[in-house]
């Protein structure tokens, strides 16, 4: 019998600060995820969960009905726990809950909103941070801590299975919801991302907006066995980062959402605090890597709750390679069929 999430959280409760409160919060989040899954399975009981509302969120995205439902469900979970501040993609400002509590949570309540209507996997991404006294005067500052300070992070996937990918800083573990049991049990005890990628994920429709370095990198992957990489790569793009991330945890690969030339996309689309940081935490804890092209994601000090970041994560060697393409544009000018086999580009 695999061990339950509850037992796992109990076994982790001895190490590190605020472990009991952390375990309690993750239990509440899991119950909220089950609730949201039931709403999704029921198709909203006749309400159209993918319907667009009048409102846009802080990032300028049109809110879908399910974005708002998810935000409410997870805020209730945070309220029931020892959480001082709740920062959500769907709310402009952080909300103060229990002023003196030790934890803060940043959340993307519904990741993959454009997939709601199409019955493709969507998810919830969360990042749990410690609250220090200096944060209490100005709640915004709690979410300006670098991702390396996260106490725990993870994401739920509402797909054919309801999964929880979780790291409390001691490896990355996957739990699956078992309706018969009424809770989550361990599915994959310790994830290890393959160092070498065979697949890549990027929204290729933005090709013409990318910087030359990104184009060069993707061109080399597309050239496959006939190009400088001398091997073929496969491509997958779900459009829900949670699903792309889980696939990469399972079988390796690299995900890119770079900055591009479109208006408002200079720093890409993804948000540092509640998308990139938790994903980077889980990926690193599984032996992978995550960068904004220059810096390790977990070292970046966020400018605010909704700050965007270019994001590249996945198999370590591949992420390092992307960073080399980004750092050394001069090498690109030397990249020609003649110099195509320079060691920088060969794997
Ligand atoms: P959200 O639904 O929270 O706005 O996030 C969607 C994100 C991410 O999951 C996905 O990888 C990416 O946005 C898709 O963006 P494009 O539609 O630009 O491909
Ligand atoms: Mn998202
Ligand atoms: Mn979202």
XYZ file of N, CA, C and O in Angstrom, residues 78-231:
616
model
N -6.667 28.755 2.236
C -5.634 29.544 2.913
C -6.188 30.143 4.205
O -5.506 30.173 5.235
N -7.446 30.580 4.136
C -8.091 31.183 5.321
C -8.184 30.186 6.468
O -8.115 30.560 7.636
N -8.376 28.905 6.113
C -8.531 27.871 7.148
C -7.183 27.464 7.741
O -7.122 26.671 8.674
N -6.086 27.994 7.182
C -4.737 27.590 7.601
C -4.013 28.766 8.256
O -4.561 29.860 8.359
N -2.751 28.517 8.649
C -1.985 29.572 9.335
C -1.278 30.459 8.296
O -0.055 30.492 8.203
N -2.092 31.142 7.489
C -1.573 31.966 6.400
C -1.817 33.444 6.698
O -2.947 33.854 6.972
N -0.746 34.223 6.614
C -0.876 35.665 6.845
C -1.285 36.391 5.560
O -2.152 37.265 5.581
N -0.649 36.004 4.447
C -0.888 36.740 3.194
C -1.141 35.787 2.036
O -0.442 34.781 1.874
N -2.131 36.161 1.223
C -2.537 35.363 0.066
C -2.356 36.225 -1.175
O -2.999 37.273 -1.312
N -1.442 35.816 -2.048
C -1.206 36.577 -3.283
C -1.622 35.731 -4.471
O -1.129 34.623 -4.647
N -2.562 36.240 -5.262
C -3.120 35.433 -6.346
C -3.000 36.122 -7.690
O -3.111 37.351 -7.783
N -2.832 35.326 -8.728
C -2.846 35.866 -10.097
C -4.146 36.628 -10.354
O -4.150 37.600 -11.117
N -5.206 36.178 -9.723
C -6.521 36.757 -10.020
C -6.879 37.966 -9.154
O -7.990 38.477 -9.240
N -5.962 38.405 -8.297
C -6.248 39.580 -7.469
C -5.073 40.549 -7.547
O -3.922 40.133 -7.408
N -5.368 41.822 -7.747
C -4.307 42.809 -7.966
C -3.337 42.886 -6.794
O -2.133 42.958 -6.975
N -3.887 42.895 -5.590
C -3.066 43.092 -4.389
C -3.116 41.847 -3.505
O -4.128 41.143 -3.471
N -2.049 41.597 -2.724
C -2.101 40.509 -1.741
C -3.206 40.775 -0.712
O -3.452 41.934 -0.357
N -3.838 39.707 -0.256
C -4.892 39.828 0.751
C -4.315 39.414 2.101
O -3.622 38.398 2.197
N -4.587 40.221 3.133
C -4.138 39.859 4.478
C -5.185 38.964 5.127
O -6.358 39.319 5.173
N -4.748 37.792 5.618
C -5.684 36.859 6.266
C -5.474 36.881 7.786
O -6.165 37.583 8.489
N -4.468 36.108 8.278
C -4.171 36.137 9.724
C -2.837 36.855 9.901
O -1.774 36.258 9.716
N -2.924 38.092 10.284
C -1.758 38.993 10.293
C -0.504 38.398 10.962
O 0.613 38.630 10.516
N -0.699 37.630 12.014
C 0.460 37.163 12.778
C 0.915 35.755 12.418
O 1.829 35.215 13.029
N 0.269 35.167 11.412
C 0.600 33.779 11.037
C 1.966 33.716 10.330
O 2.450 34.721 9.814
N 2.575 32.523 10.292
C 3.965 32.430 9.797
C 4.128 32.221 8.290
O 5.240 32.261 7.792
N 3.026 31.970 7.563
C 3.175 31.589 6.156
C 2.496 32.563 5.201
O 1.511 33.222 5.560
N 3.037 32.624 3.981
C 2.381 33.347 2.891
C 2.270 32.384 1.725
O 3.129 31.506 1.549
N 1.210 32.545 0.932
C 1.074 31.689 -0.244
C 0.820 32.546 -1.475
O 0.023 33.493 -1.443
N 1.557 32.217 -2.539
C 1.313 32.843 -3.841
C 0.745 31.755 -4.748
O 1.222 30.616 -4.707
N -0.252 32.114 -5.530
C -0.962 31.054 -6.250
C -1.423 31.482 -7.638
O -1.819 32.628 -7.855
N -1.286 30.550 -8.572
C -1.976 30.645 -9.862
C -3.135 29.660 -9.731
O -2.944 28.447 -9.895
N -4.324 30.155 -9.387
C -5.422 29.244 -9.039
C -5.791 28.312 -10.192
O -6.170 27.169 -9.989
N -5.679 28.829 -11.419
C -6.041 28.020 -12.584
C -5.017 28.275 -13.685
O -5.011 29.355 -14.275
N -4.143 27.316 -13.878
C -3.140 27.438 -14.936
C -3.644 26.718 -16.186
O -4.084 25.576 -16.109
N -3.560 27.428 -17.306
C -4.007 26.836 -18.574
C -5.441 27.213 -18.913
O -6.168 26.412 -19.509
N -5.815 28.433 -18.540
C -7.216 28.870 -18.717
C -7.733 28.666 -20.142
O -8.917 28.382 -20.332
N -6.848 28.814 -21.131
C -7.334 28.707 -22.510
C -7.690 27.262 -22.855
O -8.272 26.995 -23.907
N -7.342 26.326 -21.980
C -7.662 24.913 -22.228
C -8.929 24.436 -21.528
O -9.324 23.279 -21.698
N -9.573 25.291 -20.745
C -10.727 24.858 -19.941
C -11.807 24.252 -20.843
O -12.289 23.139 -20.616
N -12.179 24.999 -21.877
C -13.262 24.577 -22.764
C -12.982 23.266 -23.478
O -13.898 22.570 -23.877
N -11.688 22.986 -23.691
C -11.338 21.898 -24.604
C -11.056 20.577 -23.889
O -10.588 19.627 -24.509
N -11.321 20.542 -22.579
C -11.125 19.313 -21.806
C -9.674 18.820 -21.852
O -9.402 17.624 -21.918
N -8.765 19.768 -21.859
C -7.338 19.463 -21.768
C -6.908 19.773 -20.327
O -7.494 20.648 -19.677
N -5.883 19.065 -19.837
C -5.437 19.256 -18.455
C -5.200 20.726 -18.114
O -4.606 21.468 -18.895
N -5.653 21.110 -16.932
C -5.352 22.427 -16.368
C -4.787 22.185 -14.967
O -4.656 21.035 -14.545
N -4.438 23.238 -14.253
C -3.823 23.006 -12.951
C -3.919 24.179 -11.999
O -4.549 25.203 -12.306
N -3.310 24.007 -10.847
C -3.162 25.066 -9.837
C -1.710 25.038 -9.380
O -1.201 23.959 -9.054
N -1.046 26.194 -9.397
C 0.365 26.244 -8.997
C 0.477 27.065 -7.712
O -0.130 28.142 -7.625
N 1.274 26.579 -6.742
C 1.390 27.343 -5.491
C 2.822 27.394 -4.982
O 3.630 26.502 -5.235
N 3.092 28.477 -4.269
C 4.412 28.719 -3.683
C 4.190 29.172 -2.243
O 3.430 30.111 -1.990
N 4.841 28.496 -1.301
C 4.647 28.850 0.117
C 5.938 29.469 0.653
O 7.025 28.880 0.541
N 5.798 30.658 1.218
C 6.952 31.446 1.680
C 6.840 31.726 3.174
O 5.725 31.804 3.719
N 7.988 31.928 3.827
C 7.943 32.310 5.243
C 7.659 33.804 5.377
O 8.049 34.594 4.507
N 6.982 34.182 6.450
C 6.742 35.606 6.718
C 7.654 36.032 7.870
O 7.643 35.414 8.935
N 8.447 37.066 7.615
C 9.284 37.616 8.689
C 8.617 38.901 9.184
O 7.748 39.454 8.495
N 9.033 39.375 10.365
C 8.373 40.544 10.952
C 8.389 41.743 10.021
O 7.415 42.484 9.933
N 9.507 41.902 9.288
C 9.595 43.092 8.422
C 8.576 43.070 7.276
O 8.292 44.104 6.673
N 8.035 41.885 6.970
C 7.042 41.807 5.886
C 5.657 42.271 6.331
O 4.814 42.597 5.503
N 5.425 42.261 7.657
C 4.051 42.488 8.130
C 3.591 43.918 7.906
O 2.402 44.178 7.700
N 4.540 44.846 7.896
C 4.176 46.251 7.690
C 3.720 46.495 6.251
O 2.815 47.292 5.996
N 4.335 45.770 5.297
C 3.980 45.951 3.892
C 3.929 44.579 3.208
O 4.945 44.064 2.737
N 2.733 43.972 3.182
C 2.561 42.602 2.677
C 3.159 42.353 1.297
O 3.557 41.233 0.991
N 3.263 43.404 0.482
C 3.833 43.216 -0.868
C 5.228 42.614 -0.789
O 5.637 41.822 -1.626
N 5.974 43.019 0.256
C 7.392 42.643 0.328
C 7.590 41.139 0.580
O 8.640 40.602 0.253
N 6.580 40.482 1.135
C 6.741 39.051 1.409
C 6.890 38.283 0.100
O 7.584 37.265 0.030
N 6.259 38.816 -0.959
C 6.320 38.140 -2.261
C 7.518 38.619 -3.094
O 7.629 38.270 -4.263
N 8.358 39.434 -2.490
C 9.563 39.888 -3.186
C 10.796 39.102 -2.740
O 11.928 39.447 -3.077
N 10.566 38.025 -2.001
C 11.667 37.140 -1.616
C 12.018 36.239 -2.810
O 11.120 35.799 -3.536
N 13.306 35.955 -3.010
C 13.658 35.048 -4.115
C 13.081 33.656 -3.880
O 12.834 33.256 -2.736
N 12.895 32.924 -4.964
C 12.281 31.596 -4.889
C 13.064 30.600 -4.052
O 12.508 29.606 -3.581
N 14.355 30.861 -3.848
C 15.153 29.959 -3.012
C 14.649 29.960 -1.568
O 14.975 29.066 -0.796
N 13.838 30.966 -1.210
C 13.293 31.010 0.161
C 12.027 30.163 0.328
O 11.489 30.064 1.431
N 11.504 29.611 -0.754
C 10.251 28.849 -0.652
C 10.390 27.698 0.346
O 11.392 26.982 0.346
N 9.382 27.534 1.193
C 9.373 26.430 2.153
C 8.816 25.177 1.490
O 9.192 24.051 1.826
N 7.906 25.405 0.573
C 7.302 24.308 -0.184
C 6.700 24.910 -1.442
O 6.379 26.103 -1.482
N 6.561 24.077 -2.460
C 5.948 24.540 -3.707
C 5.441 23.325 -4.461
O 5.901 22.195 -4.211
N 4.511 23.572 -5.353
C 4.012 22.447 -6.130
C 2.875 22.851 -7.035
O 2.580 24.040 -7.207
N 2.283 21.831 -7.635
C 1.109 22.097 -8.467
C 0.208 20.873 -8.532
O 0.662 19.738 -8.370
N -1.076 21.157 -8.708
C -2.074 20.113 -8.952
C -2.322 20.073 -10.455
O -2.287 21.122 -11.121
N -2.581 18.888 -10.973
C -3.002 18.763 -12.370
C -4.384 18.128 -12.380
O -4.579 17.040 -11.822
N -5.343 18.846 -12.983
C -6.685 18.299 -13.177
C -6.694 17.721 -14.580
O -6.915 18.446 -15.559
N -6.372 16.439 -14.690
C -6.310 15.795 -15.994
C -7.017 14.465 -15.891
O -7.879 14.290 -15.025
N -6.638 13.509 -16.731
C -7.207 12.175 -16.564
C -7.045 11.701 -15.116
O -7.878 10.973 -14.598
N -5.933 12.110 -14.482
C -5.748 11.856 -13.051
C -5.639 13.204 -12.332
O -5.186 14.173 -12.928
N -6.055 13.220 -11.072
C -5.774 14.405 -10.253
C -4.458 14.143 -9.523
O -4.367 13.223 -8.690
N -3.434 14.921 -9.880
C -2.101 14.710 -9.317
C -1.664 15.921 -8.508
O -2.072 17.052 -8.797
N -0.826 15.655 -7.524
C -0.129 16.714 -6.805
C 1.369 16.467 -6.960
O 1.864 15.393 -6.591
N 2.057 17.430 -7.543
C 3.520 17.401 -7.615
C 3.987 18.343 -6.519
O 3.595 19.517 -6.498
N 4.778 17.822 -5.584
C 5.078 18.585 -4.372
C 6.543 18.487 -3.984
O 7.145 17.417 -4.056
N 7.099 19.627 -3.579
C 8.408 19.580 -2.927
C 8.375 20.434 -1.663
O 7.938 21.581 -1.690
N 8.828 19.828 -0.572
C 9.008 20.605 0.657
C 10.503 20.834 0.874
O 10.963 21.048 1.993
N 11.257 20.751 -0.228
C 12.697 20.987 -0.165
C 13.486 19.719 0.100
O 14.647 19.755 0.488
N 12.817 18.592 -0.111
C 13.445 17.301 0.154
C 13.071 16.347 -0.989
O 12.391 15.362 -0.802
N 13.475 16.729 -2.198
C 13.083 15.968 -3.392
C 11.711 16.397 -3.887
O 11.030 17.213 -3.243
N 11.337 15.863 -5.033
C 10.014 16.178 -5.598
C 9.218 14.885 -5.674
O 9.695 13.873 -6.202
N 8.024 14.923 -5.105
C 7.209 13.722 -4.969
C 5.877 13.923 -5.668
O 5.361 15.040 -5.708
N 5.326 12.849 -6.193
C 4.041 12.951 -6.886
C 3.007 12.108 -6.156
O 3.263 10.941 -5.820
N 1.859 12.717 -5.920
C 0.755 12.040 -5.247
C -0.444 12.017 -6.191
O -0.639 12.935 -6.983
N -1.237 10.953 -6.070
C -2.426 10.826 -6.924
C -3.665 10.729 -6.038
O -3.637 10.061 -4.991
N -4.726 11.392 -6.454
C -5.979 11.325 -5.696
C -6.668 9.999 -5.993
O -6.864 9.633 -7.154
N -7.024 9.287 -4.936
C -7.740 8.014 -5.072
C -9.145 8.217 -4.515
O -9.311 8.250 -3.290
N -10.139 8.337 -5.400
C -11.490 8.620 -4.910
C -11.968 7.590 -3.882
O -12.598 7.939 -2.888
N -11.624 6.295 -4.106
C -12.070 5.247 -3.177
C -11.524 5.453 -1.780
O -12.190 5.197 -0.775
N -10.327 5.946 -1.712
C -9.630 6.166 -0.433
C -10.004 7.530 0.139
O -9.975 7.764 1.345
N -10.382 8.432 -0.773
C -10.800 9.765 -0.332
C -9.644 10.715 -0.081
O -9.801 11.740 0.578
N -8.481 10.368 -0.597
C -7.324 11.259 -0.401
C -6.224 10.942 -1.398
O -6.404 10.143 -2.320
N -5.076 11.594 -1.189
C -3.935 11.410 -2.088
C -2.987 10.348 -1.536
O -2.758 10.302 -0.326
N -2.450 9.517 -2.435
C -1.395 8.578 -2.049
C -0.196 8.774 -2.965
O -0.325 9.295 -4.073
N 0.959 8.336 -2.475
C 2.192 8.543 -3.233
C 2.178 7.718 -4.510
O 1.865 6.530 -4.501
N 2.487 8.384 -5.637
C 2.544 7.694 -6.931
C 3.989 7.508 -7.358
O 4.380 6.460 -7.835
N 4.777 8.574 -7.197
C 6.198 8.520 -7.566
C 6.982 9.190 -6.451
O 6.941 10.410 -6.303
N 7.693 8.381 -5.667
C 8.336 8.865 -4.454
C 9.393 9.931 -4.693
O 9.469 10.893 -3.964
N 10.205 9.787 -5.740
C 11.275 10.779 -5.883
C 11.591 10.938 -7.355
O 12.077 10.016 -7.991
N 11.284 12.119 -7.883
C 11.457 12.334 -9.315
C 12.914 12.667 -9.624
O 13.576 13.362 -8.848
N 13.388 12.193 -10.768
C 14.736 12.547 -11.233
C 14.637 12.893 -12.719
O 14.328 12.028 -13.533
N 14.863 14.159 -13.038
C 14.749 14.595 -14.435
C 15.968 14.106 -15.212
O 17.107 14.336 -14.786
N 15.706 13.463 -16.314
C 16.817 13.032 -17.183
C 17.677 14.223 -17.566
O 17.140 15.279 -17.902
N 18.997 14.033 -17.541
C 19.898 15.161 -17.846
C 19.851 15.568 -19.303
O 20.063 16.719 -19.660
N 19.573 14.591 -20.153
C 19.642 14.827 -21.591
C 18.219 14.901 -22.130
O 17.425 13.989 -21.907
N 17.929 15.978 -22.867
C 16.569 16.170 -23.375
C 16.404 15.558 -24.757
O 17.313 15.615 -25.583
N 15.216 14.989 -24.987
C 14.891 14.512 -26.331
C 13.690 15.274 -26.887
O 13.310 15.105 -28.037
N 13.059 16.091 -26.030
C 11.850 16.809 -26.442
C 11.943 18.269 -26.024
O 12.544 18.583 -24.999
N 11.290 19.133 -26.788
C 11.235 20.534 -26.389
C 9.799 21.036 -26.474
O 8.963 20.471 -27.175
N 9.537 22.100 -25.713
C 8.192 22.677 -25.646
C 8.307 24.184 -25.779
O 8.976 24.841 -24.968
N 7.693 24.715 -26.816
C 7.681 26.171 -26.999
C 6.502 26.509 -27.901
O 6.123 25.686 -28.749
N 5.924 27.683 -27.704
C 4.853 28.120 -28.602
C 5.501 28.699 -29.858
O 5.892 29.860 -29.903
N 5.624 27.829 -30.869
C 6.395 28.179 -32.072
C 5.717 29.246 -32.925
O 6.351 29.801 -33.825
N 4.460 29.552 -32.623
C 3.791 30.591 -33.426
C 4.420 31.968 -33.180
O 4.194 32.903 -33.934
N 5.237 32.068 -32.129
C 5.897 33.352 -31.839
C 7.283 33.459 -32.472
O 8.015 34.420 -32.194
N 7.624 32.496 -33.321
C 8.980 32.432 -33.901
C 9.450 33.802 -34.402
O 10.554 34.251 -34.103
N 8.622 34.482 -35.150
C 9.092 35.730 -35.762
C 9.315 36.848 -34.735
O 9.961 37.838 -35.035
N 8.795 36.671 -33.539
C 8.974 37.691 -32.493
C 10.189 37.411 -31.595
O 10.539 38.233 -30.765
N 10.788 36.218 -31.726
C 11.888 35.860 -30.809
C 13.162 36.614 -31.132
O 13.399 37.033 -32.266
N 14.048 36.665 -30.124
C 15.406 37.177 -30.336
C 16.176 36.170 -31.192
O 15.871 34.970 -31.170
N 17.230 36.638 -31.877
C 18.006 35.737 -32.731
C 18.555 34.510 -31.987
O 18.610 33.420 -32.542
N 18.926 34.704 -30.717
C 19.490 33.568 -29.966
C 18.475 32.440 -29.809
O 18.804 31.261 -29.888
N 17.227 32.830 -29.509
C 16.181 31.815 -29.314
C 15.900 31.123 -30.647
O 15.792 29.892 -30.724
N 15.825 31.920 -31.694
C 15.603 31.335 -33.029
C 16.715 30.353 -33.384
O 16.457 29.271 -33.886
N 17.955 30.767 -33.111
C 19.094 29.907 -33.460
C 19.018 28.592 -32.696
O 19.245 27.509 -33.261
N 18.668 28.686 -31.418
C 18.576 27.477 -30.602
C 17.510 26.524 -31.171
O 17.763 25.328 -31.355
N 16.326 27.079 -31.449
C 15.233 26.237 -31.961
C 15.561 25.731 -33.371
O 15.300 24.569 -33.697
N 16.158 26.577 -34.195
C 16.580 26.131 -35.535
C 17.464 24.888 -35.431
O 17.316 23.940 -36.199
N 18.374 24.910 -34.466
C 19.303 23.783 -34.324
C 18.569 22.512 -33.882
O 18.916 21.409 -34.305
N 17.539 22.689 -33.019
C 16.760 21.508 -32.624
C 15.984 20.961 -33.820
O 15.915 19.747 -34.040
N 15.411 21.884 -34.592
C 14.581 21.468 -35.735
C 15.420 20.794 -36.818
O 14.927 19.925 -37.538
N 16.675 21.211 -36.919
C 17.543 20.613 -37.944
C 17.868 19.156 -37.608
O 18.293 18.385 -38.473
N 17.652 18.783 -36.353
C 17.771 17.381 -35.940
C 19.079 16.735 -36.333
O 20.149 17.348 -36.208
N 18.974 15.528 -36.834
C 20.192 14.753 -37.128
C 21.010 15.377 -38.256
O 22.180 15.053 -38.427
N 20.378 16.278 -39.032
C 21.136 16.911 -40.126
C 21.782 18.226 -39.680
O 22.468 18.878 -40.463
N 21.556 18.636 -38.461
C 22.088 19.910 -37.971
C 23.210 19.704 -36.982
O 23.693 18.576 -36.788
N 23.603 20.794 -36.312
C 24.742 20.730 -35.388
C 24.509 19.811 -34.184
O 25.473 19.330 -33.590
N 23.259 19.540 -33.842
C 23.011 18.668 -32.696
C 23.171 17.193 -33.044
O 23.253 16.341 -32.166
N 23.083 16.894 -34.308
C 23.297 15.529 -34.819
C 22.365 14.481 -34.217
O 22.715 13.308 -34.104
N 21.204 14.921 -33.781
C 20.165 13.974 -33.353
C 18.805 14.647 -33.440
O 18.715 15.881 -33.454
